[in-house]
Coordinates of C-alpha atoms and ligand atoms in Angstrom, one line a residue:
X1 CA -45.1 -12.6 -260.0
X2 CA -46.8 -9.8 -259.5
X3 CA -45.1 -6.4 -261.6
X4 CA -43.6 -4.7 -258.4
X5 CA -42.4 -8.4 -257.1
X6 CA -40.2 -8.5 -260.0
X7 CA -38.1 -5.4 -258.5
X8 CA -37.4 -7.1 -255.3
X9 CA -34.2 -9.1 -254.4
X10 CA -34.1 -11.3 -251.5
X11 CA -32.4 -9.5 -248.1
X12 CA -30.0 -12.9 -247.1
X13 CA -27.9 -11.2 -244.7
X14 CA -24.6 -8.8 -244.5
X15 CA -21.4 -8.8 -245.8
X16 CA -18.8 -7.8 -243.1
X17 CA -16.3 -5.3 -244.6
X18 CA -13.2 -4.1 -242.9
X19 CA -11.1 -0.3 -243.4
X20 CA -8.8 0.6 -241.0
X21 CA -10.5 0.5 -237.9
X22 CA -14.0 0.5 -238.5
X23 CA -15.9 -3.2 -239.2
X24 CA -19.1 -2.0 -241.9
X25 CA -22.1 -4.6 -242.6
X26 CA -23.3 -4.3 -246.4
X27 CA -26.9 -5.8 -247.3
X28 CA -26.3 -9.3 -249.3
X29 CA -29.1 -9.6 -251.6
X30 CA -30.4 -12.4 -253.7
X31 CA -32.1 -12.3 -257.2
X32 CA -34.5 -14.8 -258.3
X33 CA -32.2 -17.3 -260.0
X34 CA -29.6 -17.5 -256.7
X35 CA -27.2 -14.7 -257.6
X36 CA -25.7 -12.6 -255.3
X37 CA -24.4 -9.1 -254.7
X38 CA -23.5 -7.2 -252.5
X39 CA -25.3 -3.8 -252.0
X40 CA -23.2 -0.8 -251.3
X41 CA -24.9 1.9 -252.2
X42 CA -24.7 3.3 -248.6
X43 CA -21.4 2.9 -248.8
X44 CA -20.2 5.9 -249.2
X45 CA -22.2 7.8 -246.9
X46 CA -21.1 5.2 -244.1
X47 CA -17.3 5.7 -245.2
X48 CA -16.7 8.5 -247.7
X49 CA -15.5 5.2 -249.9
X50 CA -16.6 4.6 -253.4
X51 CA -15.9 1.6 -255.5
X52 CA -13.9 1.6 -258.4
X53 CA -14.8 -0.7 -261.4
X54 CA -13.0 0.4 -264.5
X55 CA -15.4 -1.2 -267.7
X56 CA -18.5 -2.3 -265.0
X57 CA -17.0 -6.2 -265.0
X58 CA -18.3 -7.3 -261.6
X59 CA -20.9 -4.1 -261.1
X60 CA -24.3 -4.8 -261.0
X61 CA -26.5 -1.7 -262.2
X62 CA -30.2 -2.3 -261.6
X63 CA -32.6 -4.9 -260.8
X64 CA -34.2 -6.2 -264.2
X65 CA -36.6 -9.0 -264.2
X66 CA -36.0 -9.6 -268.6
X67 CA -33.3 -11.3 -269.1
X68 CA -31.6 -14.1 -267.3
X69 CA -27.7 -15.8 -268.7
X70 CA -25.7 -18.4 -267.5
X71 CA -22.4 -18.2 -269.7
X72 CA -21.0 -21.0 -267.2
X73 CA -23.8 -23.7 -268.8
X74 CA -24.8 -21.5 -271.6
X75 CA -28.1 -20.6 -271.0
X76 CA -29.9 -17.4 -272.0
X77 CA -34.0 -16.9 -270.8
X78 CA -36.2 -14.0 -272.0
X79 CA -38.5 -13.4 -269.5
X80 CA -38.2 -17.1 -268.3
X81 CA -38.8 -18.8 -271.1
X82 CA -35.8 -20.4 -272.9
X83 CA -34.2 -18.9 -275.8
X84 CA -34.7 -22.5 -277.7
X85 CA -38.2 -22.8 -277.0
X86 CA -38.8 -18.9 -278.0
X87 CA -37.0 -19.8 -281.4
X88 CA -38.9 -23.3 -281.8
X89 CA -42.6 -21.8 -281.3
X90 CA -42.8 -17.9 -281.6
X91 CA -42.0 -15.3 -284.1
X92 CA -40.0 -12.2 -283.8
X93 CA -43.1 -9.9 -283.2
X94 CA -44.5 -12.2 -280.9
X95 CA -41.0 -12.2 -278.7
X96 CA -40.6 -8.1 -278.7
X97 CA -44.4 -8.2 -276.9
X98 CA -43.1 -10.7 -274.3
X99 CA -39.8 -8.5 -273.5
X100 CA -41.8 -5.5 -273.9
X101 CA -44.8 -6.5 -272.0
X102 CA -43.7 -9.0 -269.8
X103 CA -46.1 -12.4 -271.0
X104 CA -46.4 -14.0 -274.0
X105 CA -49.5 -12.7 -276.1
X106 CA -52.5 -14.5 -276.2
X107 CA -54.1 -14.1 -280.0
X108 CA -56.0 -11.1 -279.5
X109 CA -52.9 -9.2 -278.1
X110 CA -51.0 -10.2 -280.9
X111 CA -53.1 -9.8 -283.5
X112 CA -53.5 -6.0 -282.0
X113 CA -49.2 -5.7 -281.4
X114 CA -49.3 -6.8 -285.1
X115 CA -51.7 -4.6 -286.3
X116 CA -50.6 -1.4 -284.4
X117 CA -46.8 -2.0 -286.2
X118 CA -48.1 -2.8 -289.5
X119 CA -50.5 0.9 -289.1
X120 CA -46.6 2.7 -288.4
X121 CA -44.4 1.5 -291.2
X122 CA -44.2 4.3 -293.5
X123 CA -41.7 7.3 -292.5
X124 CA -43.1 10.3 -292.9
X125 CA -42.3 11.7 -296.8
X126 CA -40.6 14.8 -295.7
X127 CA -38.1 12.4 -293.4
X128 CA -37.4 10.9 -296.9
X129 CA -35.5 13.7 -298.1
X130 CA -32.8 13.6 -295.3
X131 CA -31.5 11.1 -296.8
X132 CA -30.8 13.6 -299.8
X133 CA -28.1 14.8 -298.2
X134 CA -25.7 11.9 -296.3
X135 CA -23.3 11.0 -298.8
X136 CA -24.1 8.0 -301.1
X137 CA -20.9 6.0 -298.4
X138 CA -22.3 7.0 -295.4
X139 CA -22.3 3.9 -293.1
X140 CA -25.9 2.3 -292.4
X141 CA -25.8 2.8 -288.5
X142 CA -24.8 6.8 -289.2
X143 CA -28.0 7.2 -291.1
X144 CA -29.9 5.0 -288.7
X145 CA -28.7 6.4 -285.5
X146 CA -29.4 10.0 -287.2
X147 CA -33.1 9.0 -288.4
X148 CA -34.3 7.6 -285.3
X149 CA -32.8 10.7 -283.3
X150 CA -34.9 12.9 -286.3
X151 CA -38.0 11.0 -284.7
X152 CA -38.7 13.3 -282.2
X153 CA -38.6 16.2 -284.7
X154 CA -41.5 14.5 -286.5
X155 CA -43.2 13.2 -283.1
X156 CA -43.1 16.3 -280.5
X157 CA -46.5 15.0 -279.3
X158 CA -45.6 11.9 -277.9
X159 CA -42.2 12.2 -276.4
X160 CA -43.8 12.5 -272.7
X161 CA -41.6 9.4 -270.7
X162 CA -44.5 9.3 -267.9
X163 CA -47.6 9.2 -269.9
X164 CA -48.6 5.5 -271.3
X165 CA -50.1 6.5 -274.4
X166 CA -47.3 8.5 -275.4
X167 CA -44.7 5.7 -275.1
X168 CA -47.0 2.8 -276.5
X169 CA -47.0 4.8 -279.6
X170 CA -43.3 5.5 -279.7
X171 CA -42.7 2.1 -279.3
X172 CA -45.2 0.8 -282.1
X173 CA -43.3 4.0 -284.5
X174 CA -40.3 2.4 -283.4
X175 CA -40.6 -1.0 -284.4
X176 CA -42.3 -0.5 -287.1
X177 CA -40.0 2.2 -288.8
X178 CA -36.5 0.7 -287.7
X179 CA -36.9 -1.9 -290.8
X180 CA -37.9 1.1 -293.3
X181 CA -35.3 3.3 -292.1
X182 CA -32.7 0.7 -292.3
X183 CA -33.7 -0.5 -295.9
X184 CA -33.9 3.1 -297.4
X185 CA -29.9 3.6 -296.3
X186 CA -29.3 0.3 -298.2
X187 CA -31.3 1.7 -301.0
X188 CA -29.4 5.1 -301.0
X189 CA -25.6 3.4 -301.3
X190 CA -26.6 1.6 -303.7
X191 CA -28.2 4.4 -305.9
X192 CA -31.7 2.4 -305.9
X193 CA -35.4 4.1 -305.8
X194 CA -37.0 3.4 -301.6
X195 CA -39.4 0.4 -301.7
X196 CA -42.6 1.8 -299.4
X197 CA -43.3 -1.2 -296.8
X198 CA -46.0 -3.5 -298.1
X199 CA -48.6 -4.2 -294.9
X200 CA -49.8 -7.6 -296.4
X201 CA -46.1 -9.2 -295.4
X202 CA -45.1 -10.0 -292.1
X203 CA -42.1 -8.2 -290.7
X204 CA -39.0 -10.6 -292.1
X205 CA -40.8 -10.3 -295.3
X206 CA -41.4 -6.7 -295.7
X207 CA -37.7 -6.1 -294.6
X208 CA -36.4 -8.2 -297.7
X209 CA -39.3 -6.9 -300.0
X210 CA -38.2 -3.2 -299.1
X211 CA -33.8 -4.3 -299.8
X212 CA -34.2 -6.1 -302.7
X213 CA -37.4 -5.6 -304.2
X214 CA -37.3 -2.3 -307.0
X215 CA -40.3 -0.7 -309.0
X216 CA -39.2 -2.1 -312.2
X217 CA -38.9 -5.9 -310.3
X218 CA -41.1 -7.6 -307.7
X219 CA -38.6 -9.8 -305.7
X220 CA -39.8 -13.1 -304.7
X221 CA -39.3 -13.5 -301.3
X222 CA -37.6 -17.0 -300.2
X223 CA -39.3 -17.8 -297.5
X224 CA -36.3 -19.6 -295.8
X225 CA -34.7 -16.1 -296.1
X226 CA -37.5 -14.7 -294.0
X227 CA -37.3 -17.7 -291.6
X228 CA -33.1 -17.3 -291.0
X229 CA -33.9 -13.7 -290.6
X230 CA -37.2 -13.9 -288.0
X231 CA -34.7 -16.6 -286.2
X232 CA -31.6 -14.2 -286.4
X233 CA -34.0 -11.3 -284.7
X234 CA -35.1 -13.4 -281.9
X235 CA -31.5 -14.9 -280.8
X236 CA -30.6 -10.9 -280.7
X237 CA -33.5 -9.6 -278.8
X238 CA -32.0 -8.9 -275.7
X239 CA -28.7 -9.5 -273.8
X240 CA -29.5 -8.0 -270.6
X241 CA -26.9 -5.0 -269.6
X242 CA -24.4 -4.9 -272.3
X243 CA -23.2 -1.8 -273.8
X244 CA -26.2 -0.3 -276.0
X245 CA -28.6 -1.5 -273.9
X246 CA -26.5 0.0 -270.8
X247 CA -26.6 3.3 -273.2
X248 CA -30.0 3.2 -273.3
X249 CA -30.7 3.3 -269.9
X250 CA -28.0 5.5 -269.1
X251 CA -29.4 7.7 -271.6
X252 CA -33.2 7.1 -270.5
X253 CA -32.3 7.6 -266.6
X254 CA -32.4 11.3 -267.7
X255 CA -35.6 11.2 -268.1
X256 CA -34.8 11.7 -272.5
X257 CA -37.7 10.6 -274.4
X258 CA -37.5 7.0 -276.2
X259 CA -36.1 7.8 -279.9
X260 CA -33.6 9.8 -278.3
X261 CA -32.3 6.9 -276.3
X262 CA -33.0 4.7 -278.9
X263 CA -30.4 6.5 -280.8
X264 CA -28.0 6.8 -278.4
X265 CA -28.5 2.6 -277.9
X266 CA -27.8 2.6 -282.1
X267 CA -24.5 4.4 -281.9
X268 CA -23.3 2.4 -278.9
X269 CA -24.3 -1.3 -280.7
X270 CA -21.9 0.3 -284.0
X271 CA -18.4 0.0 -282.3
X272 CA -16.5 -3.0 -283.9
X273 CA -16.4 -4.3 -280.2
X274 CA -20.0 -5.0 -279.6
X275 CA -22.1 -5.5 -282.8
X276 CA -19.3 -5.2 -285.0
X277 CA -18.2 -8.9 -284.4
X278 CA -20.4 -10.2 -287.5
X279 CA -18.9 -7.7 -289.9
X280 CA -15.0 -8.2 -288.9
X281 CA -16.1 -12.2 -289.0
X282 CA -17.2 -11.8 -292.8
X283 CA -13.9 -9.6 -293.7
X284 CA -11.7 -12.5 -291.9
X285 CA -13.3 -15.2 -294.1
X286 CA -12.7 -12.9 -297.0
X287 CA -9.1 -12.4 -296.1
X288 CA -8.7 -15.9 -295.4
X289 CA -10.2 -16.9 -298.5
X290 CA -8.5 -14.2 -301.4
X291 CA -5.0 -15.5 -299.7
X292 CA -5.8 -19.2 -301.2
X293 CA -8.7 -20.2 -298.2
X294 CA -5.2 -21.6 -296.8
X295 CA -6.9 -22.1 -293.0
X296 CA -4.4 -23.7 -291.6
X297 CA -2.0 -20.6 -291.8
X298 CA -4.7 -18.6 -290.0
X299 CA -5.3 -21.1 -287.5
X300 CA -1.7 -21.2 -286.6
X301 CA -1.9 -17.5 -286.5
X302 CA -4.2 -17.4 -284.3
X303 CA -2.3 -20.3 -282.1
X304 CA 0.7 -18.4 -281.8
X305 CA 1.4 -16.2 -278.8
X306 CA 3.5 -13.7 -280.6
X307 CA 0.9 -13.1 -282.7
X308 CA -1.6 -10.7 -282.2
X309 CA -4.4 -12.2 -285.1
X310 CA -7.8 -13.7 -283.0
X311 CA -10.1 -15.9 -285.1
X312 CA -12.8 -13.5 -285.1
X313 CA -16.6 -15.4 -284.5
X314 CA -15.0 -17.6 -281.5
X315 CA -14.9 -17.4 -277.8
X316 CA -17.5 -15.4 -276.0
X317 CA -17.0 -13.6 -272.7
X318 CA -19.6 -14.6 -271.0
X319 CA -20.4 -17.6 -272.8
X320 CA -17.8 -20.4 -271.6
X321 CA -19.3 -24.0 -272.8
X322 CA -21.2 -23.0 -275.9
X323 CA -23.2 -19.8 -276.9
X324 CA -26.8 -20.9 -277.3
X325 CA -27.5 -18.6 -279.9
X326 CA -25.2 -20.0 -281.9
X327 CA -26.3 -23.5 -281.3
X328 CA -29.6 -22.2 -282.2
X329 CA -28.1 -20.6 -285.7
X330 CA -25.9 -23.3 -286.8
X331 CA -28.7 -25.8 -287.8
X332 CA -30.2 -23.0 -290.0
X333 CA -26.6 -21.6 -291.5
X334 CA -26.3 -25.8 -292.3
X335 CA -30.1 -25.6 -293.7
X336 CA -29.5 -22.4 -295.6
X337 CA -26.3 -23.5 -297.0
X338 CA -27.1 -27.0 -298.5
X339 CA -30.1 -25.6 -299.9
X340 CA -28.5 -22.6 -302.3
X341 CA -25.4 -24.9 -302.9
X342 CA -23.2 -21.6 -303.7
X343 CA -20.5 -21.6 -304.9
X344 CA -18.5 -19.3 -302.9
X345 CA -14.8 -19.9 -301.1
X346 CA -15.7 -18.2 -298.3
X347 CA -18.3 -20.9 -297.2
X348 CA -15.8 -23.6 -298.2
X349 CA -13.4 -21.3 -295.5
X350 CA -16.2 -21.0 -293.0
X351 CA -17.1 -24.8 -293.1
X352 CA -12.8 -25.5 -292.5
X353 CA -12.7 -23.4 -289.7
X354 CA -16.0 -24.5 -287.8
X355 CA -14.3 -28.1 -288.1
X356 CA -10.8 -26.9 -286.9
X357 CA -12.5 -24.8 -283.7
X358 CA -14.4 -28.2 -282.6
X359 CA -11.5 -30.3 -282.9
X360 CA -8.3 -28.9 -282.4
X361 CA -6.7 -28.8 -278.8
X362 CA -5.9 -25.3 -278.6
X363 CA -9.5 -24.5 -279.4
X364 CA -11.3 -27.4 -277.3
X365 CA -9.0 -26.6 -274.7
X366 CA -9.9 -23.1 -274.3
X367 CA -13.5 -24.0 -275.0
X368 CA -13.3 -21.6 -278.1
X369 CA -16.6 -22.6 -280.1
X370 CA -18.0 -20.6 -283.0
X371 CA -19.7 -17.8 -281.6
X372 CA -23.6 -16.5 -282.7
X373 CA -21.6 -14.2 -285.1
X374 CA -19.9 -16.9 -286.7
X375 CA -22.9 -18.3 -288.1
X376 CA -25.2 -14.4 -288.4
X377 CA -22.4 -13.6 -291.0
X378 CA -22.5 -16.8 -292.6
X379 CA -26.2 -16.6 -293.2
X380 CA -26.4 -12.6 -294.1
X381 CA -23.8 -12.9 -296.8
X382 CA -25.8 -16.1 -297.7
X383 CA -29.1 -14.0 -297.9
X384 CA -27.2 -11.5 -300.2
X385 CA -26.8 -9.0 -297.4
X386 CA -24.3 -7.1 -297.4
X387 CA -21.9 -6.6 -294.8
X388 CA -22.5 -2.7 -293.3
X389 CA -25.7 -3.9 -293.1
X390 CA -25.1 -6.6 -290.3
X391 CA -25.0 -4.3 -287.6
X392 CA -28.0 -2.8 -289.1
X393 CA -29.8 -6.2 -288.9
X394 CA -28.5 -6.5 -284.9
X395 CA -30.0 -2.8 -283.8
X396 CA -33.2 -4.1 -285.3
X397 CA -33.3 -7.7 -283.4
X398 CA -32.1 -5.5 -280.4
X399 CA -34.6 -3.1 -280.2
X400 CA -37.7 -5.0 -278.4
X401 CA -34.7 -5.2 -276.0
X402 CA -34.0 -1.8 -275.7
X403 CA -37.2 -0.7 -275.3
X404 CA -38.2 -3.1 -272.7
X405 CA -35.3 -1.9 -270.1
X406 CA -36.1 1.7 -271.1
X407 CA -39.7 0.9 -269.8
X408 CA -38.4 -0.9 -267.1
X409 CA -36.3 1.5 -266.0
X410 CA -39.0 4.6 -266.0
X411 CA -41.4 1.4 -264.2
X412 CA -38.7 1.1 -261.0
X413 CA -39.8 3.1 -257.9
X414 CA -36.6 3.5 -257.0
X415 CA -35.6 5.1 -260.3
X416 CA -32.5 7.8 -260.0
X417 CA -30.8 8.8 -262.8
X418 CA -27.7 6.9 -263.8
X419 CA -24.2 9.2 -262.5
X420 CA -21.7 7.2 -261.8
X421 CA -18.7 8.4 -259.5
X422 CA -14.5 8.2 -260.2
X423 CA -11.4 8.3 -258.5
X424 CA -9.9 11.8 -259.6
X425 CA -6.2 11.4 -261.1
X426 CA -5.5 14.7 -262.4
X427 CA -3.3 17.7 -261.3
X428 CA -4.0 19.2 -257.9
X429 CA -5.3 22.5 -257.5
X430 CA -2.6 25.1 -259.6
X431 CA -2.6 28.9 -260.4
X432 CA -3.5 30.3 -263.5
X433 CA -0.4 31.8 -265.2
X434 CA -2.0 34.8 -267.4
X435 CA -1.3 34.1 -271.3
X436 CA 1.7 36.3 -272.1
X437 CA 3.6 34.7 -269.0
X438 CA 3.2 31.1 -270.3
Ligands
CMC501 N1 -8.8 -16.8 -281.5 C1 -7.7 -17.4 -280.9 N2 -7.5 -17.5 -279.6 C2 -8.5 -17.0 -278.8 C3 -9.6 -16.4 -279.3 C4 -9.8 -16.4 -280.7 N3 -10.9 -15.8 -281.2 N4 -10.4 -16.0 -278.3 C5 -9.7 -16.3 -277.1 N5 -8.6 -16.9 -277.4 C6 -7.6 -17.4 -276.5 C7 -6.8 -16.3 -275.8 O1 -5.7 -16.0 -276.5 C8 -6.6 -17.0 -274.4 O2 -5.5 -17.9 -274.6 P1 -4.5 -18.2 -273.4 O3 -5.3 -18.7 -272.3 O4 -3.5 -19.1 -273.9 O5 -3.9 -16.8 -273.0 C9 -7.8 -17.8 -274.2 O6 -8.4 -18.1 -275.5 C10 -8.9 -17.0 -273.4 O7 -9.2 -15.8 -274.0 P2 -9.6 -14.4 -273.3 O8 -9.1 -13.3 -274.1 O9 -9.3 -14.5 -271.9 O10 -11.2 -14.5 -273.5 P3 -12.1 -13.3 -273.3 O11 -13.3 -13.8 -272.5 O12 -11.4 -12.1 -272.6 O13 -12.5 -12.8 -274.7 C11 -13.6 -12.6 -276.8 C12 -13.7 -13.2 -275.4 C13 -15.0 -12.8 -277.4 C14 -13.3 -11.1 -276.8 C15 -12.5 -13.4 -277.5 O14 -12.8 -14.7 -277.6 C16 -12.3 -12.8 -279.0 O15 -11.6 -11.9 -279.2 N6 -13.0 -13.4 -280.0 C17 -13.0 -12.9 -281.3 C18 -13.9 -11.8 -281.5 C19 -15.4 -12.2 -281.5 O16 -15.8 -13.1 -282.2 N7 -16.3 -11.4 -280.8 C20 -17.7 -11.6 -280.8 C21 -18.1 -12.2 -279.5 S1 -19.9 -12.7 -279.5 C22 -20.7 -11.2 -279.6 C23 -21.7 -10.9 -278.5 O17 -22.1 -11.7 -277.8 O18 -22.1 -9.7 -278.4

């Protein structure tokens, strides 16, 4: 596929719609994997209709050629290639190229991807001191969001959207820096000296090195810590157009440079309805556990109509049969798990549940399987993460995704910026009454 054949939908006739008296035909278009939709973006100008879909359910807002789901028989493709091979034979760095770039690397392109990160992971000394003044509480994604909006107050040379050079650096800054920025906020709520990045580690490694490492102790890096978390980053890469990366577009579709729609992506992924989940997962188990791990009285709970309690980490929208991320996850939560042999409730909790969701009617029945933040939570509070730093660890798994619709939306011909329309319910037109009449 060539790169303009991967904007093109197929043209596989009309859709006939009837208002009032007038019959309209509406292109029917077809994308490469056999979904349909039907195009109305002339719509209005052939009726004075618009459309009204309140929280974009069933509205289709681009052409994108990166991402490909199937929540009916749980699949999930970057760029083609299936999530489970991506996880079995490539590394996180490795999968940001292919969303970013399109292909898989050969050697020599990754070698130079690697090496152009590894040159960026430093933050510039003066962008240290910011984090002087956010209060020792602040939470993770505040600072983050805030440092990665800073970038282009450090970077006013390369915030041109249209020139290649420009961007390709932005995006090596970006990826390189997220991890540092991210660690340092860790660092400051926890009163600890920032650990610079060390270039002779790979990515998972030099994340871990720079949280838990200090100058007074080298930390030795387990390196099924750095494999949980390289697999954890690849099974968040991309979702295709869900909230953040819908922000990002949104925000991008203005022509705003990367970091600043990078930010905007980082404040949108923070709400405890999209990358929240793994965080309120870890605070149920918690719950569950302090009140004597008794499961069954949360289960029930969660049974009971009248009750408003959800188990949090099961059930996915989209995903109806299983979530393949989670599939993906499990067999490394087990791995990680029987391998520390800690001694913690909340895993005793965790393991109860997992067994009550795959057996129990209620949850069979409703197809209710342990979702991907089920088992990210599991394995962060494993690693010794700590919990306001999940999200954190999501917005840096997320990113290659972000940046590869923000170039794909500035690569689209037809690019307009994103303004969406609405159906005006306020007051009709009224007078002003003057102050001392009101
Ligand atoms: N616990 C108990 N019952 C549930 C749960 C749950 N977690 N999730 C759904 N149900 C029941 C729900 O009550 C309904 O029952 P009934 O048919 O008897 O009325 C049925 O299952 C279908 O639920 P729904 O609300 O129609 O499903 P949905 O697609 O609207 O919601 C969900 C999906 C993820 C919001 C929901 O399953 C949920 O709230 N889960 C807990 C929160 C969570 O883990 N979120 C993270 C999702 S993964 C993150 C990502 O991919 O970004």
């Amino acid at each position: 596929m060539t790169a303009s054949d991967k904007f093109q939908t197929q043209d596989v006739g009309t859709a006939r719609l009837t208002y009032g008296d007038q019959e309209i035909e509406l292109p029917l278009l077809e994308g490469s994997e056999g979904e349909r939709a039907i195009d109305i973006s002339a719509l209005r100008k052939m009726t004075s209709l618009v459309t009204l879909d309140e929280g974009f359910v069933n509205t289709g807002s681009t052409r994108s050629a990166i991402t490909f789901l199937d929540g009916e028989k749980g699949i999930l493709r970057y760029r083609g290639y299936p999530i489970e091979e991506l996880a079995a034979h490539c590394d996180f760095i490795e999968v940001a190229y292919l969303l970013i770039h399109g292909e898989l690397p050969d050697s020599e392109q990754a070698a130079a991807f690697r090496s152009g990160i590894r040159h960026h992971t430093m933050i510039h000394e003066d962008m240290r001191s910011f984090y002087n003044g956010f209060p020792r509480d602040a939470h993770p994604m505040a600072i983050l969001s805030s440092v990665v909006g800073a970038l282009s107050t450090f970077y006013q040379d390369s915030m041109q959207v249209d020139d290649p050079e420009q961007v390709e650096i932005s995006i090596f800054r970006l990826i390189a820096k997220l991890p540092t920025i991210a660690a340092y906020s860790y660092k400051k709520s926890i009163g600890q000296p920032f650990m610079y990045p060390n270039n002779d580690l790979d990515y998972c490694e030099n994340f871990l090195h720079m949280m838990f490492a200090t100058p007074a102790h080298e930390h030795m890096i387990d390196p099924d810590f750095a494999e949980a978390l390289n697999l954890l980053l690849i099974v968040h890469a991309d979702h295709e157009q869900n909230c953040s990366t819908s922000t990002v577009r949104m925000v991008g579709s203005s022509n705003a440079n990367l970091f600043a729609s990078i930010s905007a992506g980082i404040g949108a992924l923070w709400g405890p309805l999209h990358g929240g989940a793994n965080e309120a997962c870890v605070s149920m188990l918690e719950q569950i556990a302090a009140d004597g791990g008794n499961v069954k009285k949360y289960v029930d709970m969660a049974k009971d109509k009248n009750n408003s309690f959800r188990l949090m980490g099961f059930g996915h929208r989209v995903y109806k049969n299983f979530d393949p991320r989670a599939k993906i996850i499990r067999a490394c939560c087990d791995k990680l798990l029987s391998k520390l042999n800690i001694d913690d409730p909340l895993f005793d909790v965790a393991q109860e549940l997992q067994e009550v969701a795959l057996k129990d009617e209620y949850f069979v029945e409703r197809k209710l399987y342990p979702n991907v933040d089920f088992y990210s939570g599991v394995i962060y509070r494993a690693m010794g993460i700590p919990v306001q730093m999940f999200t954190v660890l999501f917005a840096i798994g997320r990113l290659p995704g972000w940046i590869a619709h923000w170039r794909e939306l500035h690569a689209n011909p037809g690019k307009r910026i994103y303004r969406p329309r609405q159906i005006y319910t306020g007051d009709t037109e009224r007078k002003v009454v003057p102050i001392e009449q009101r």
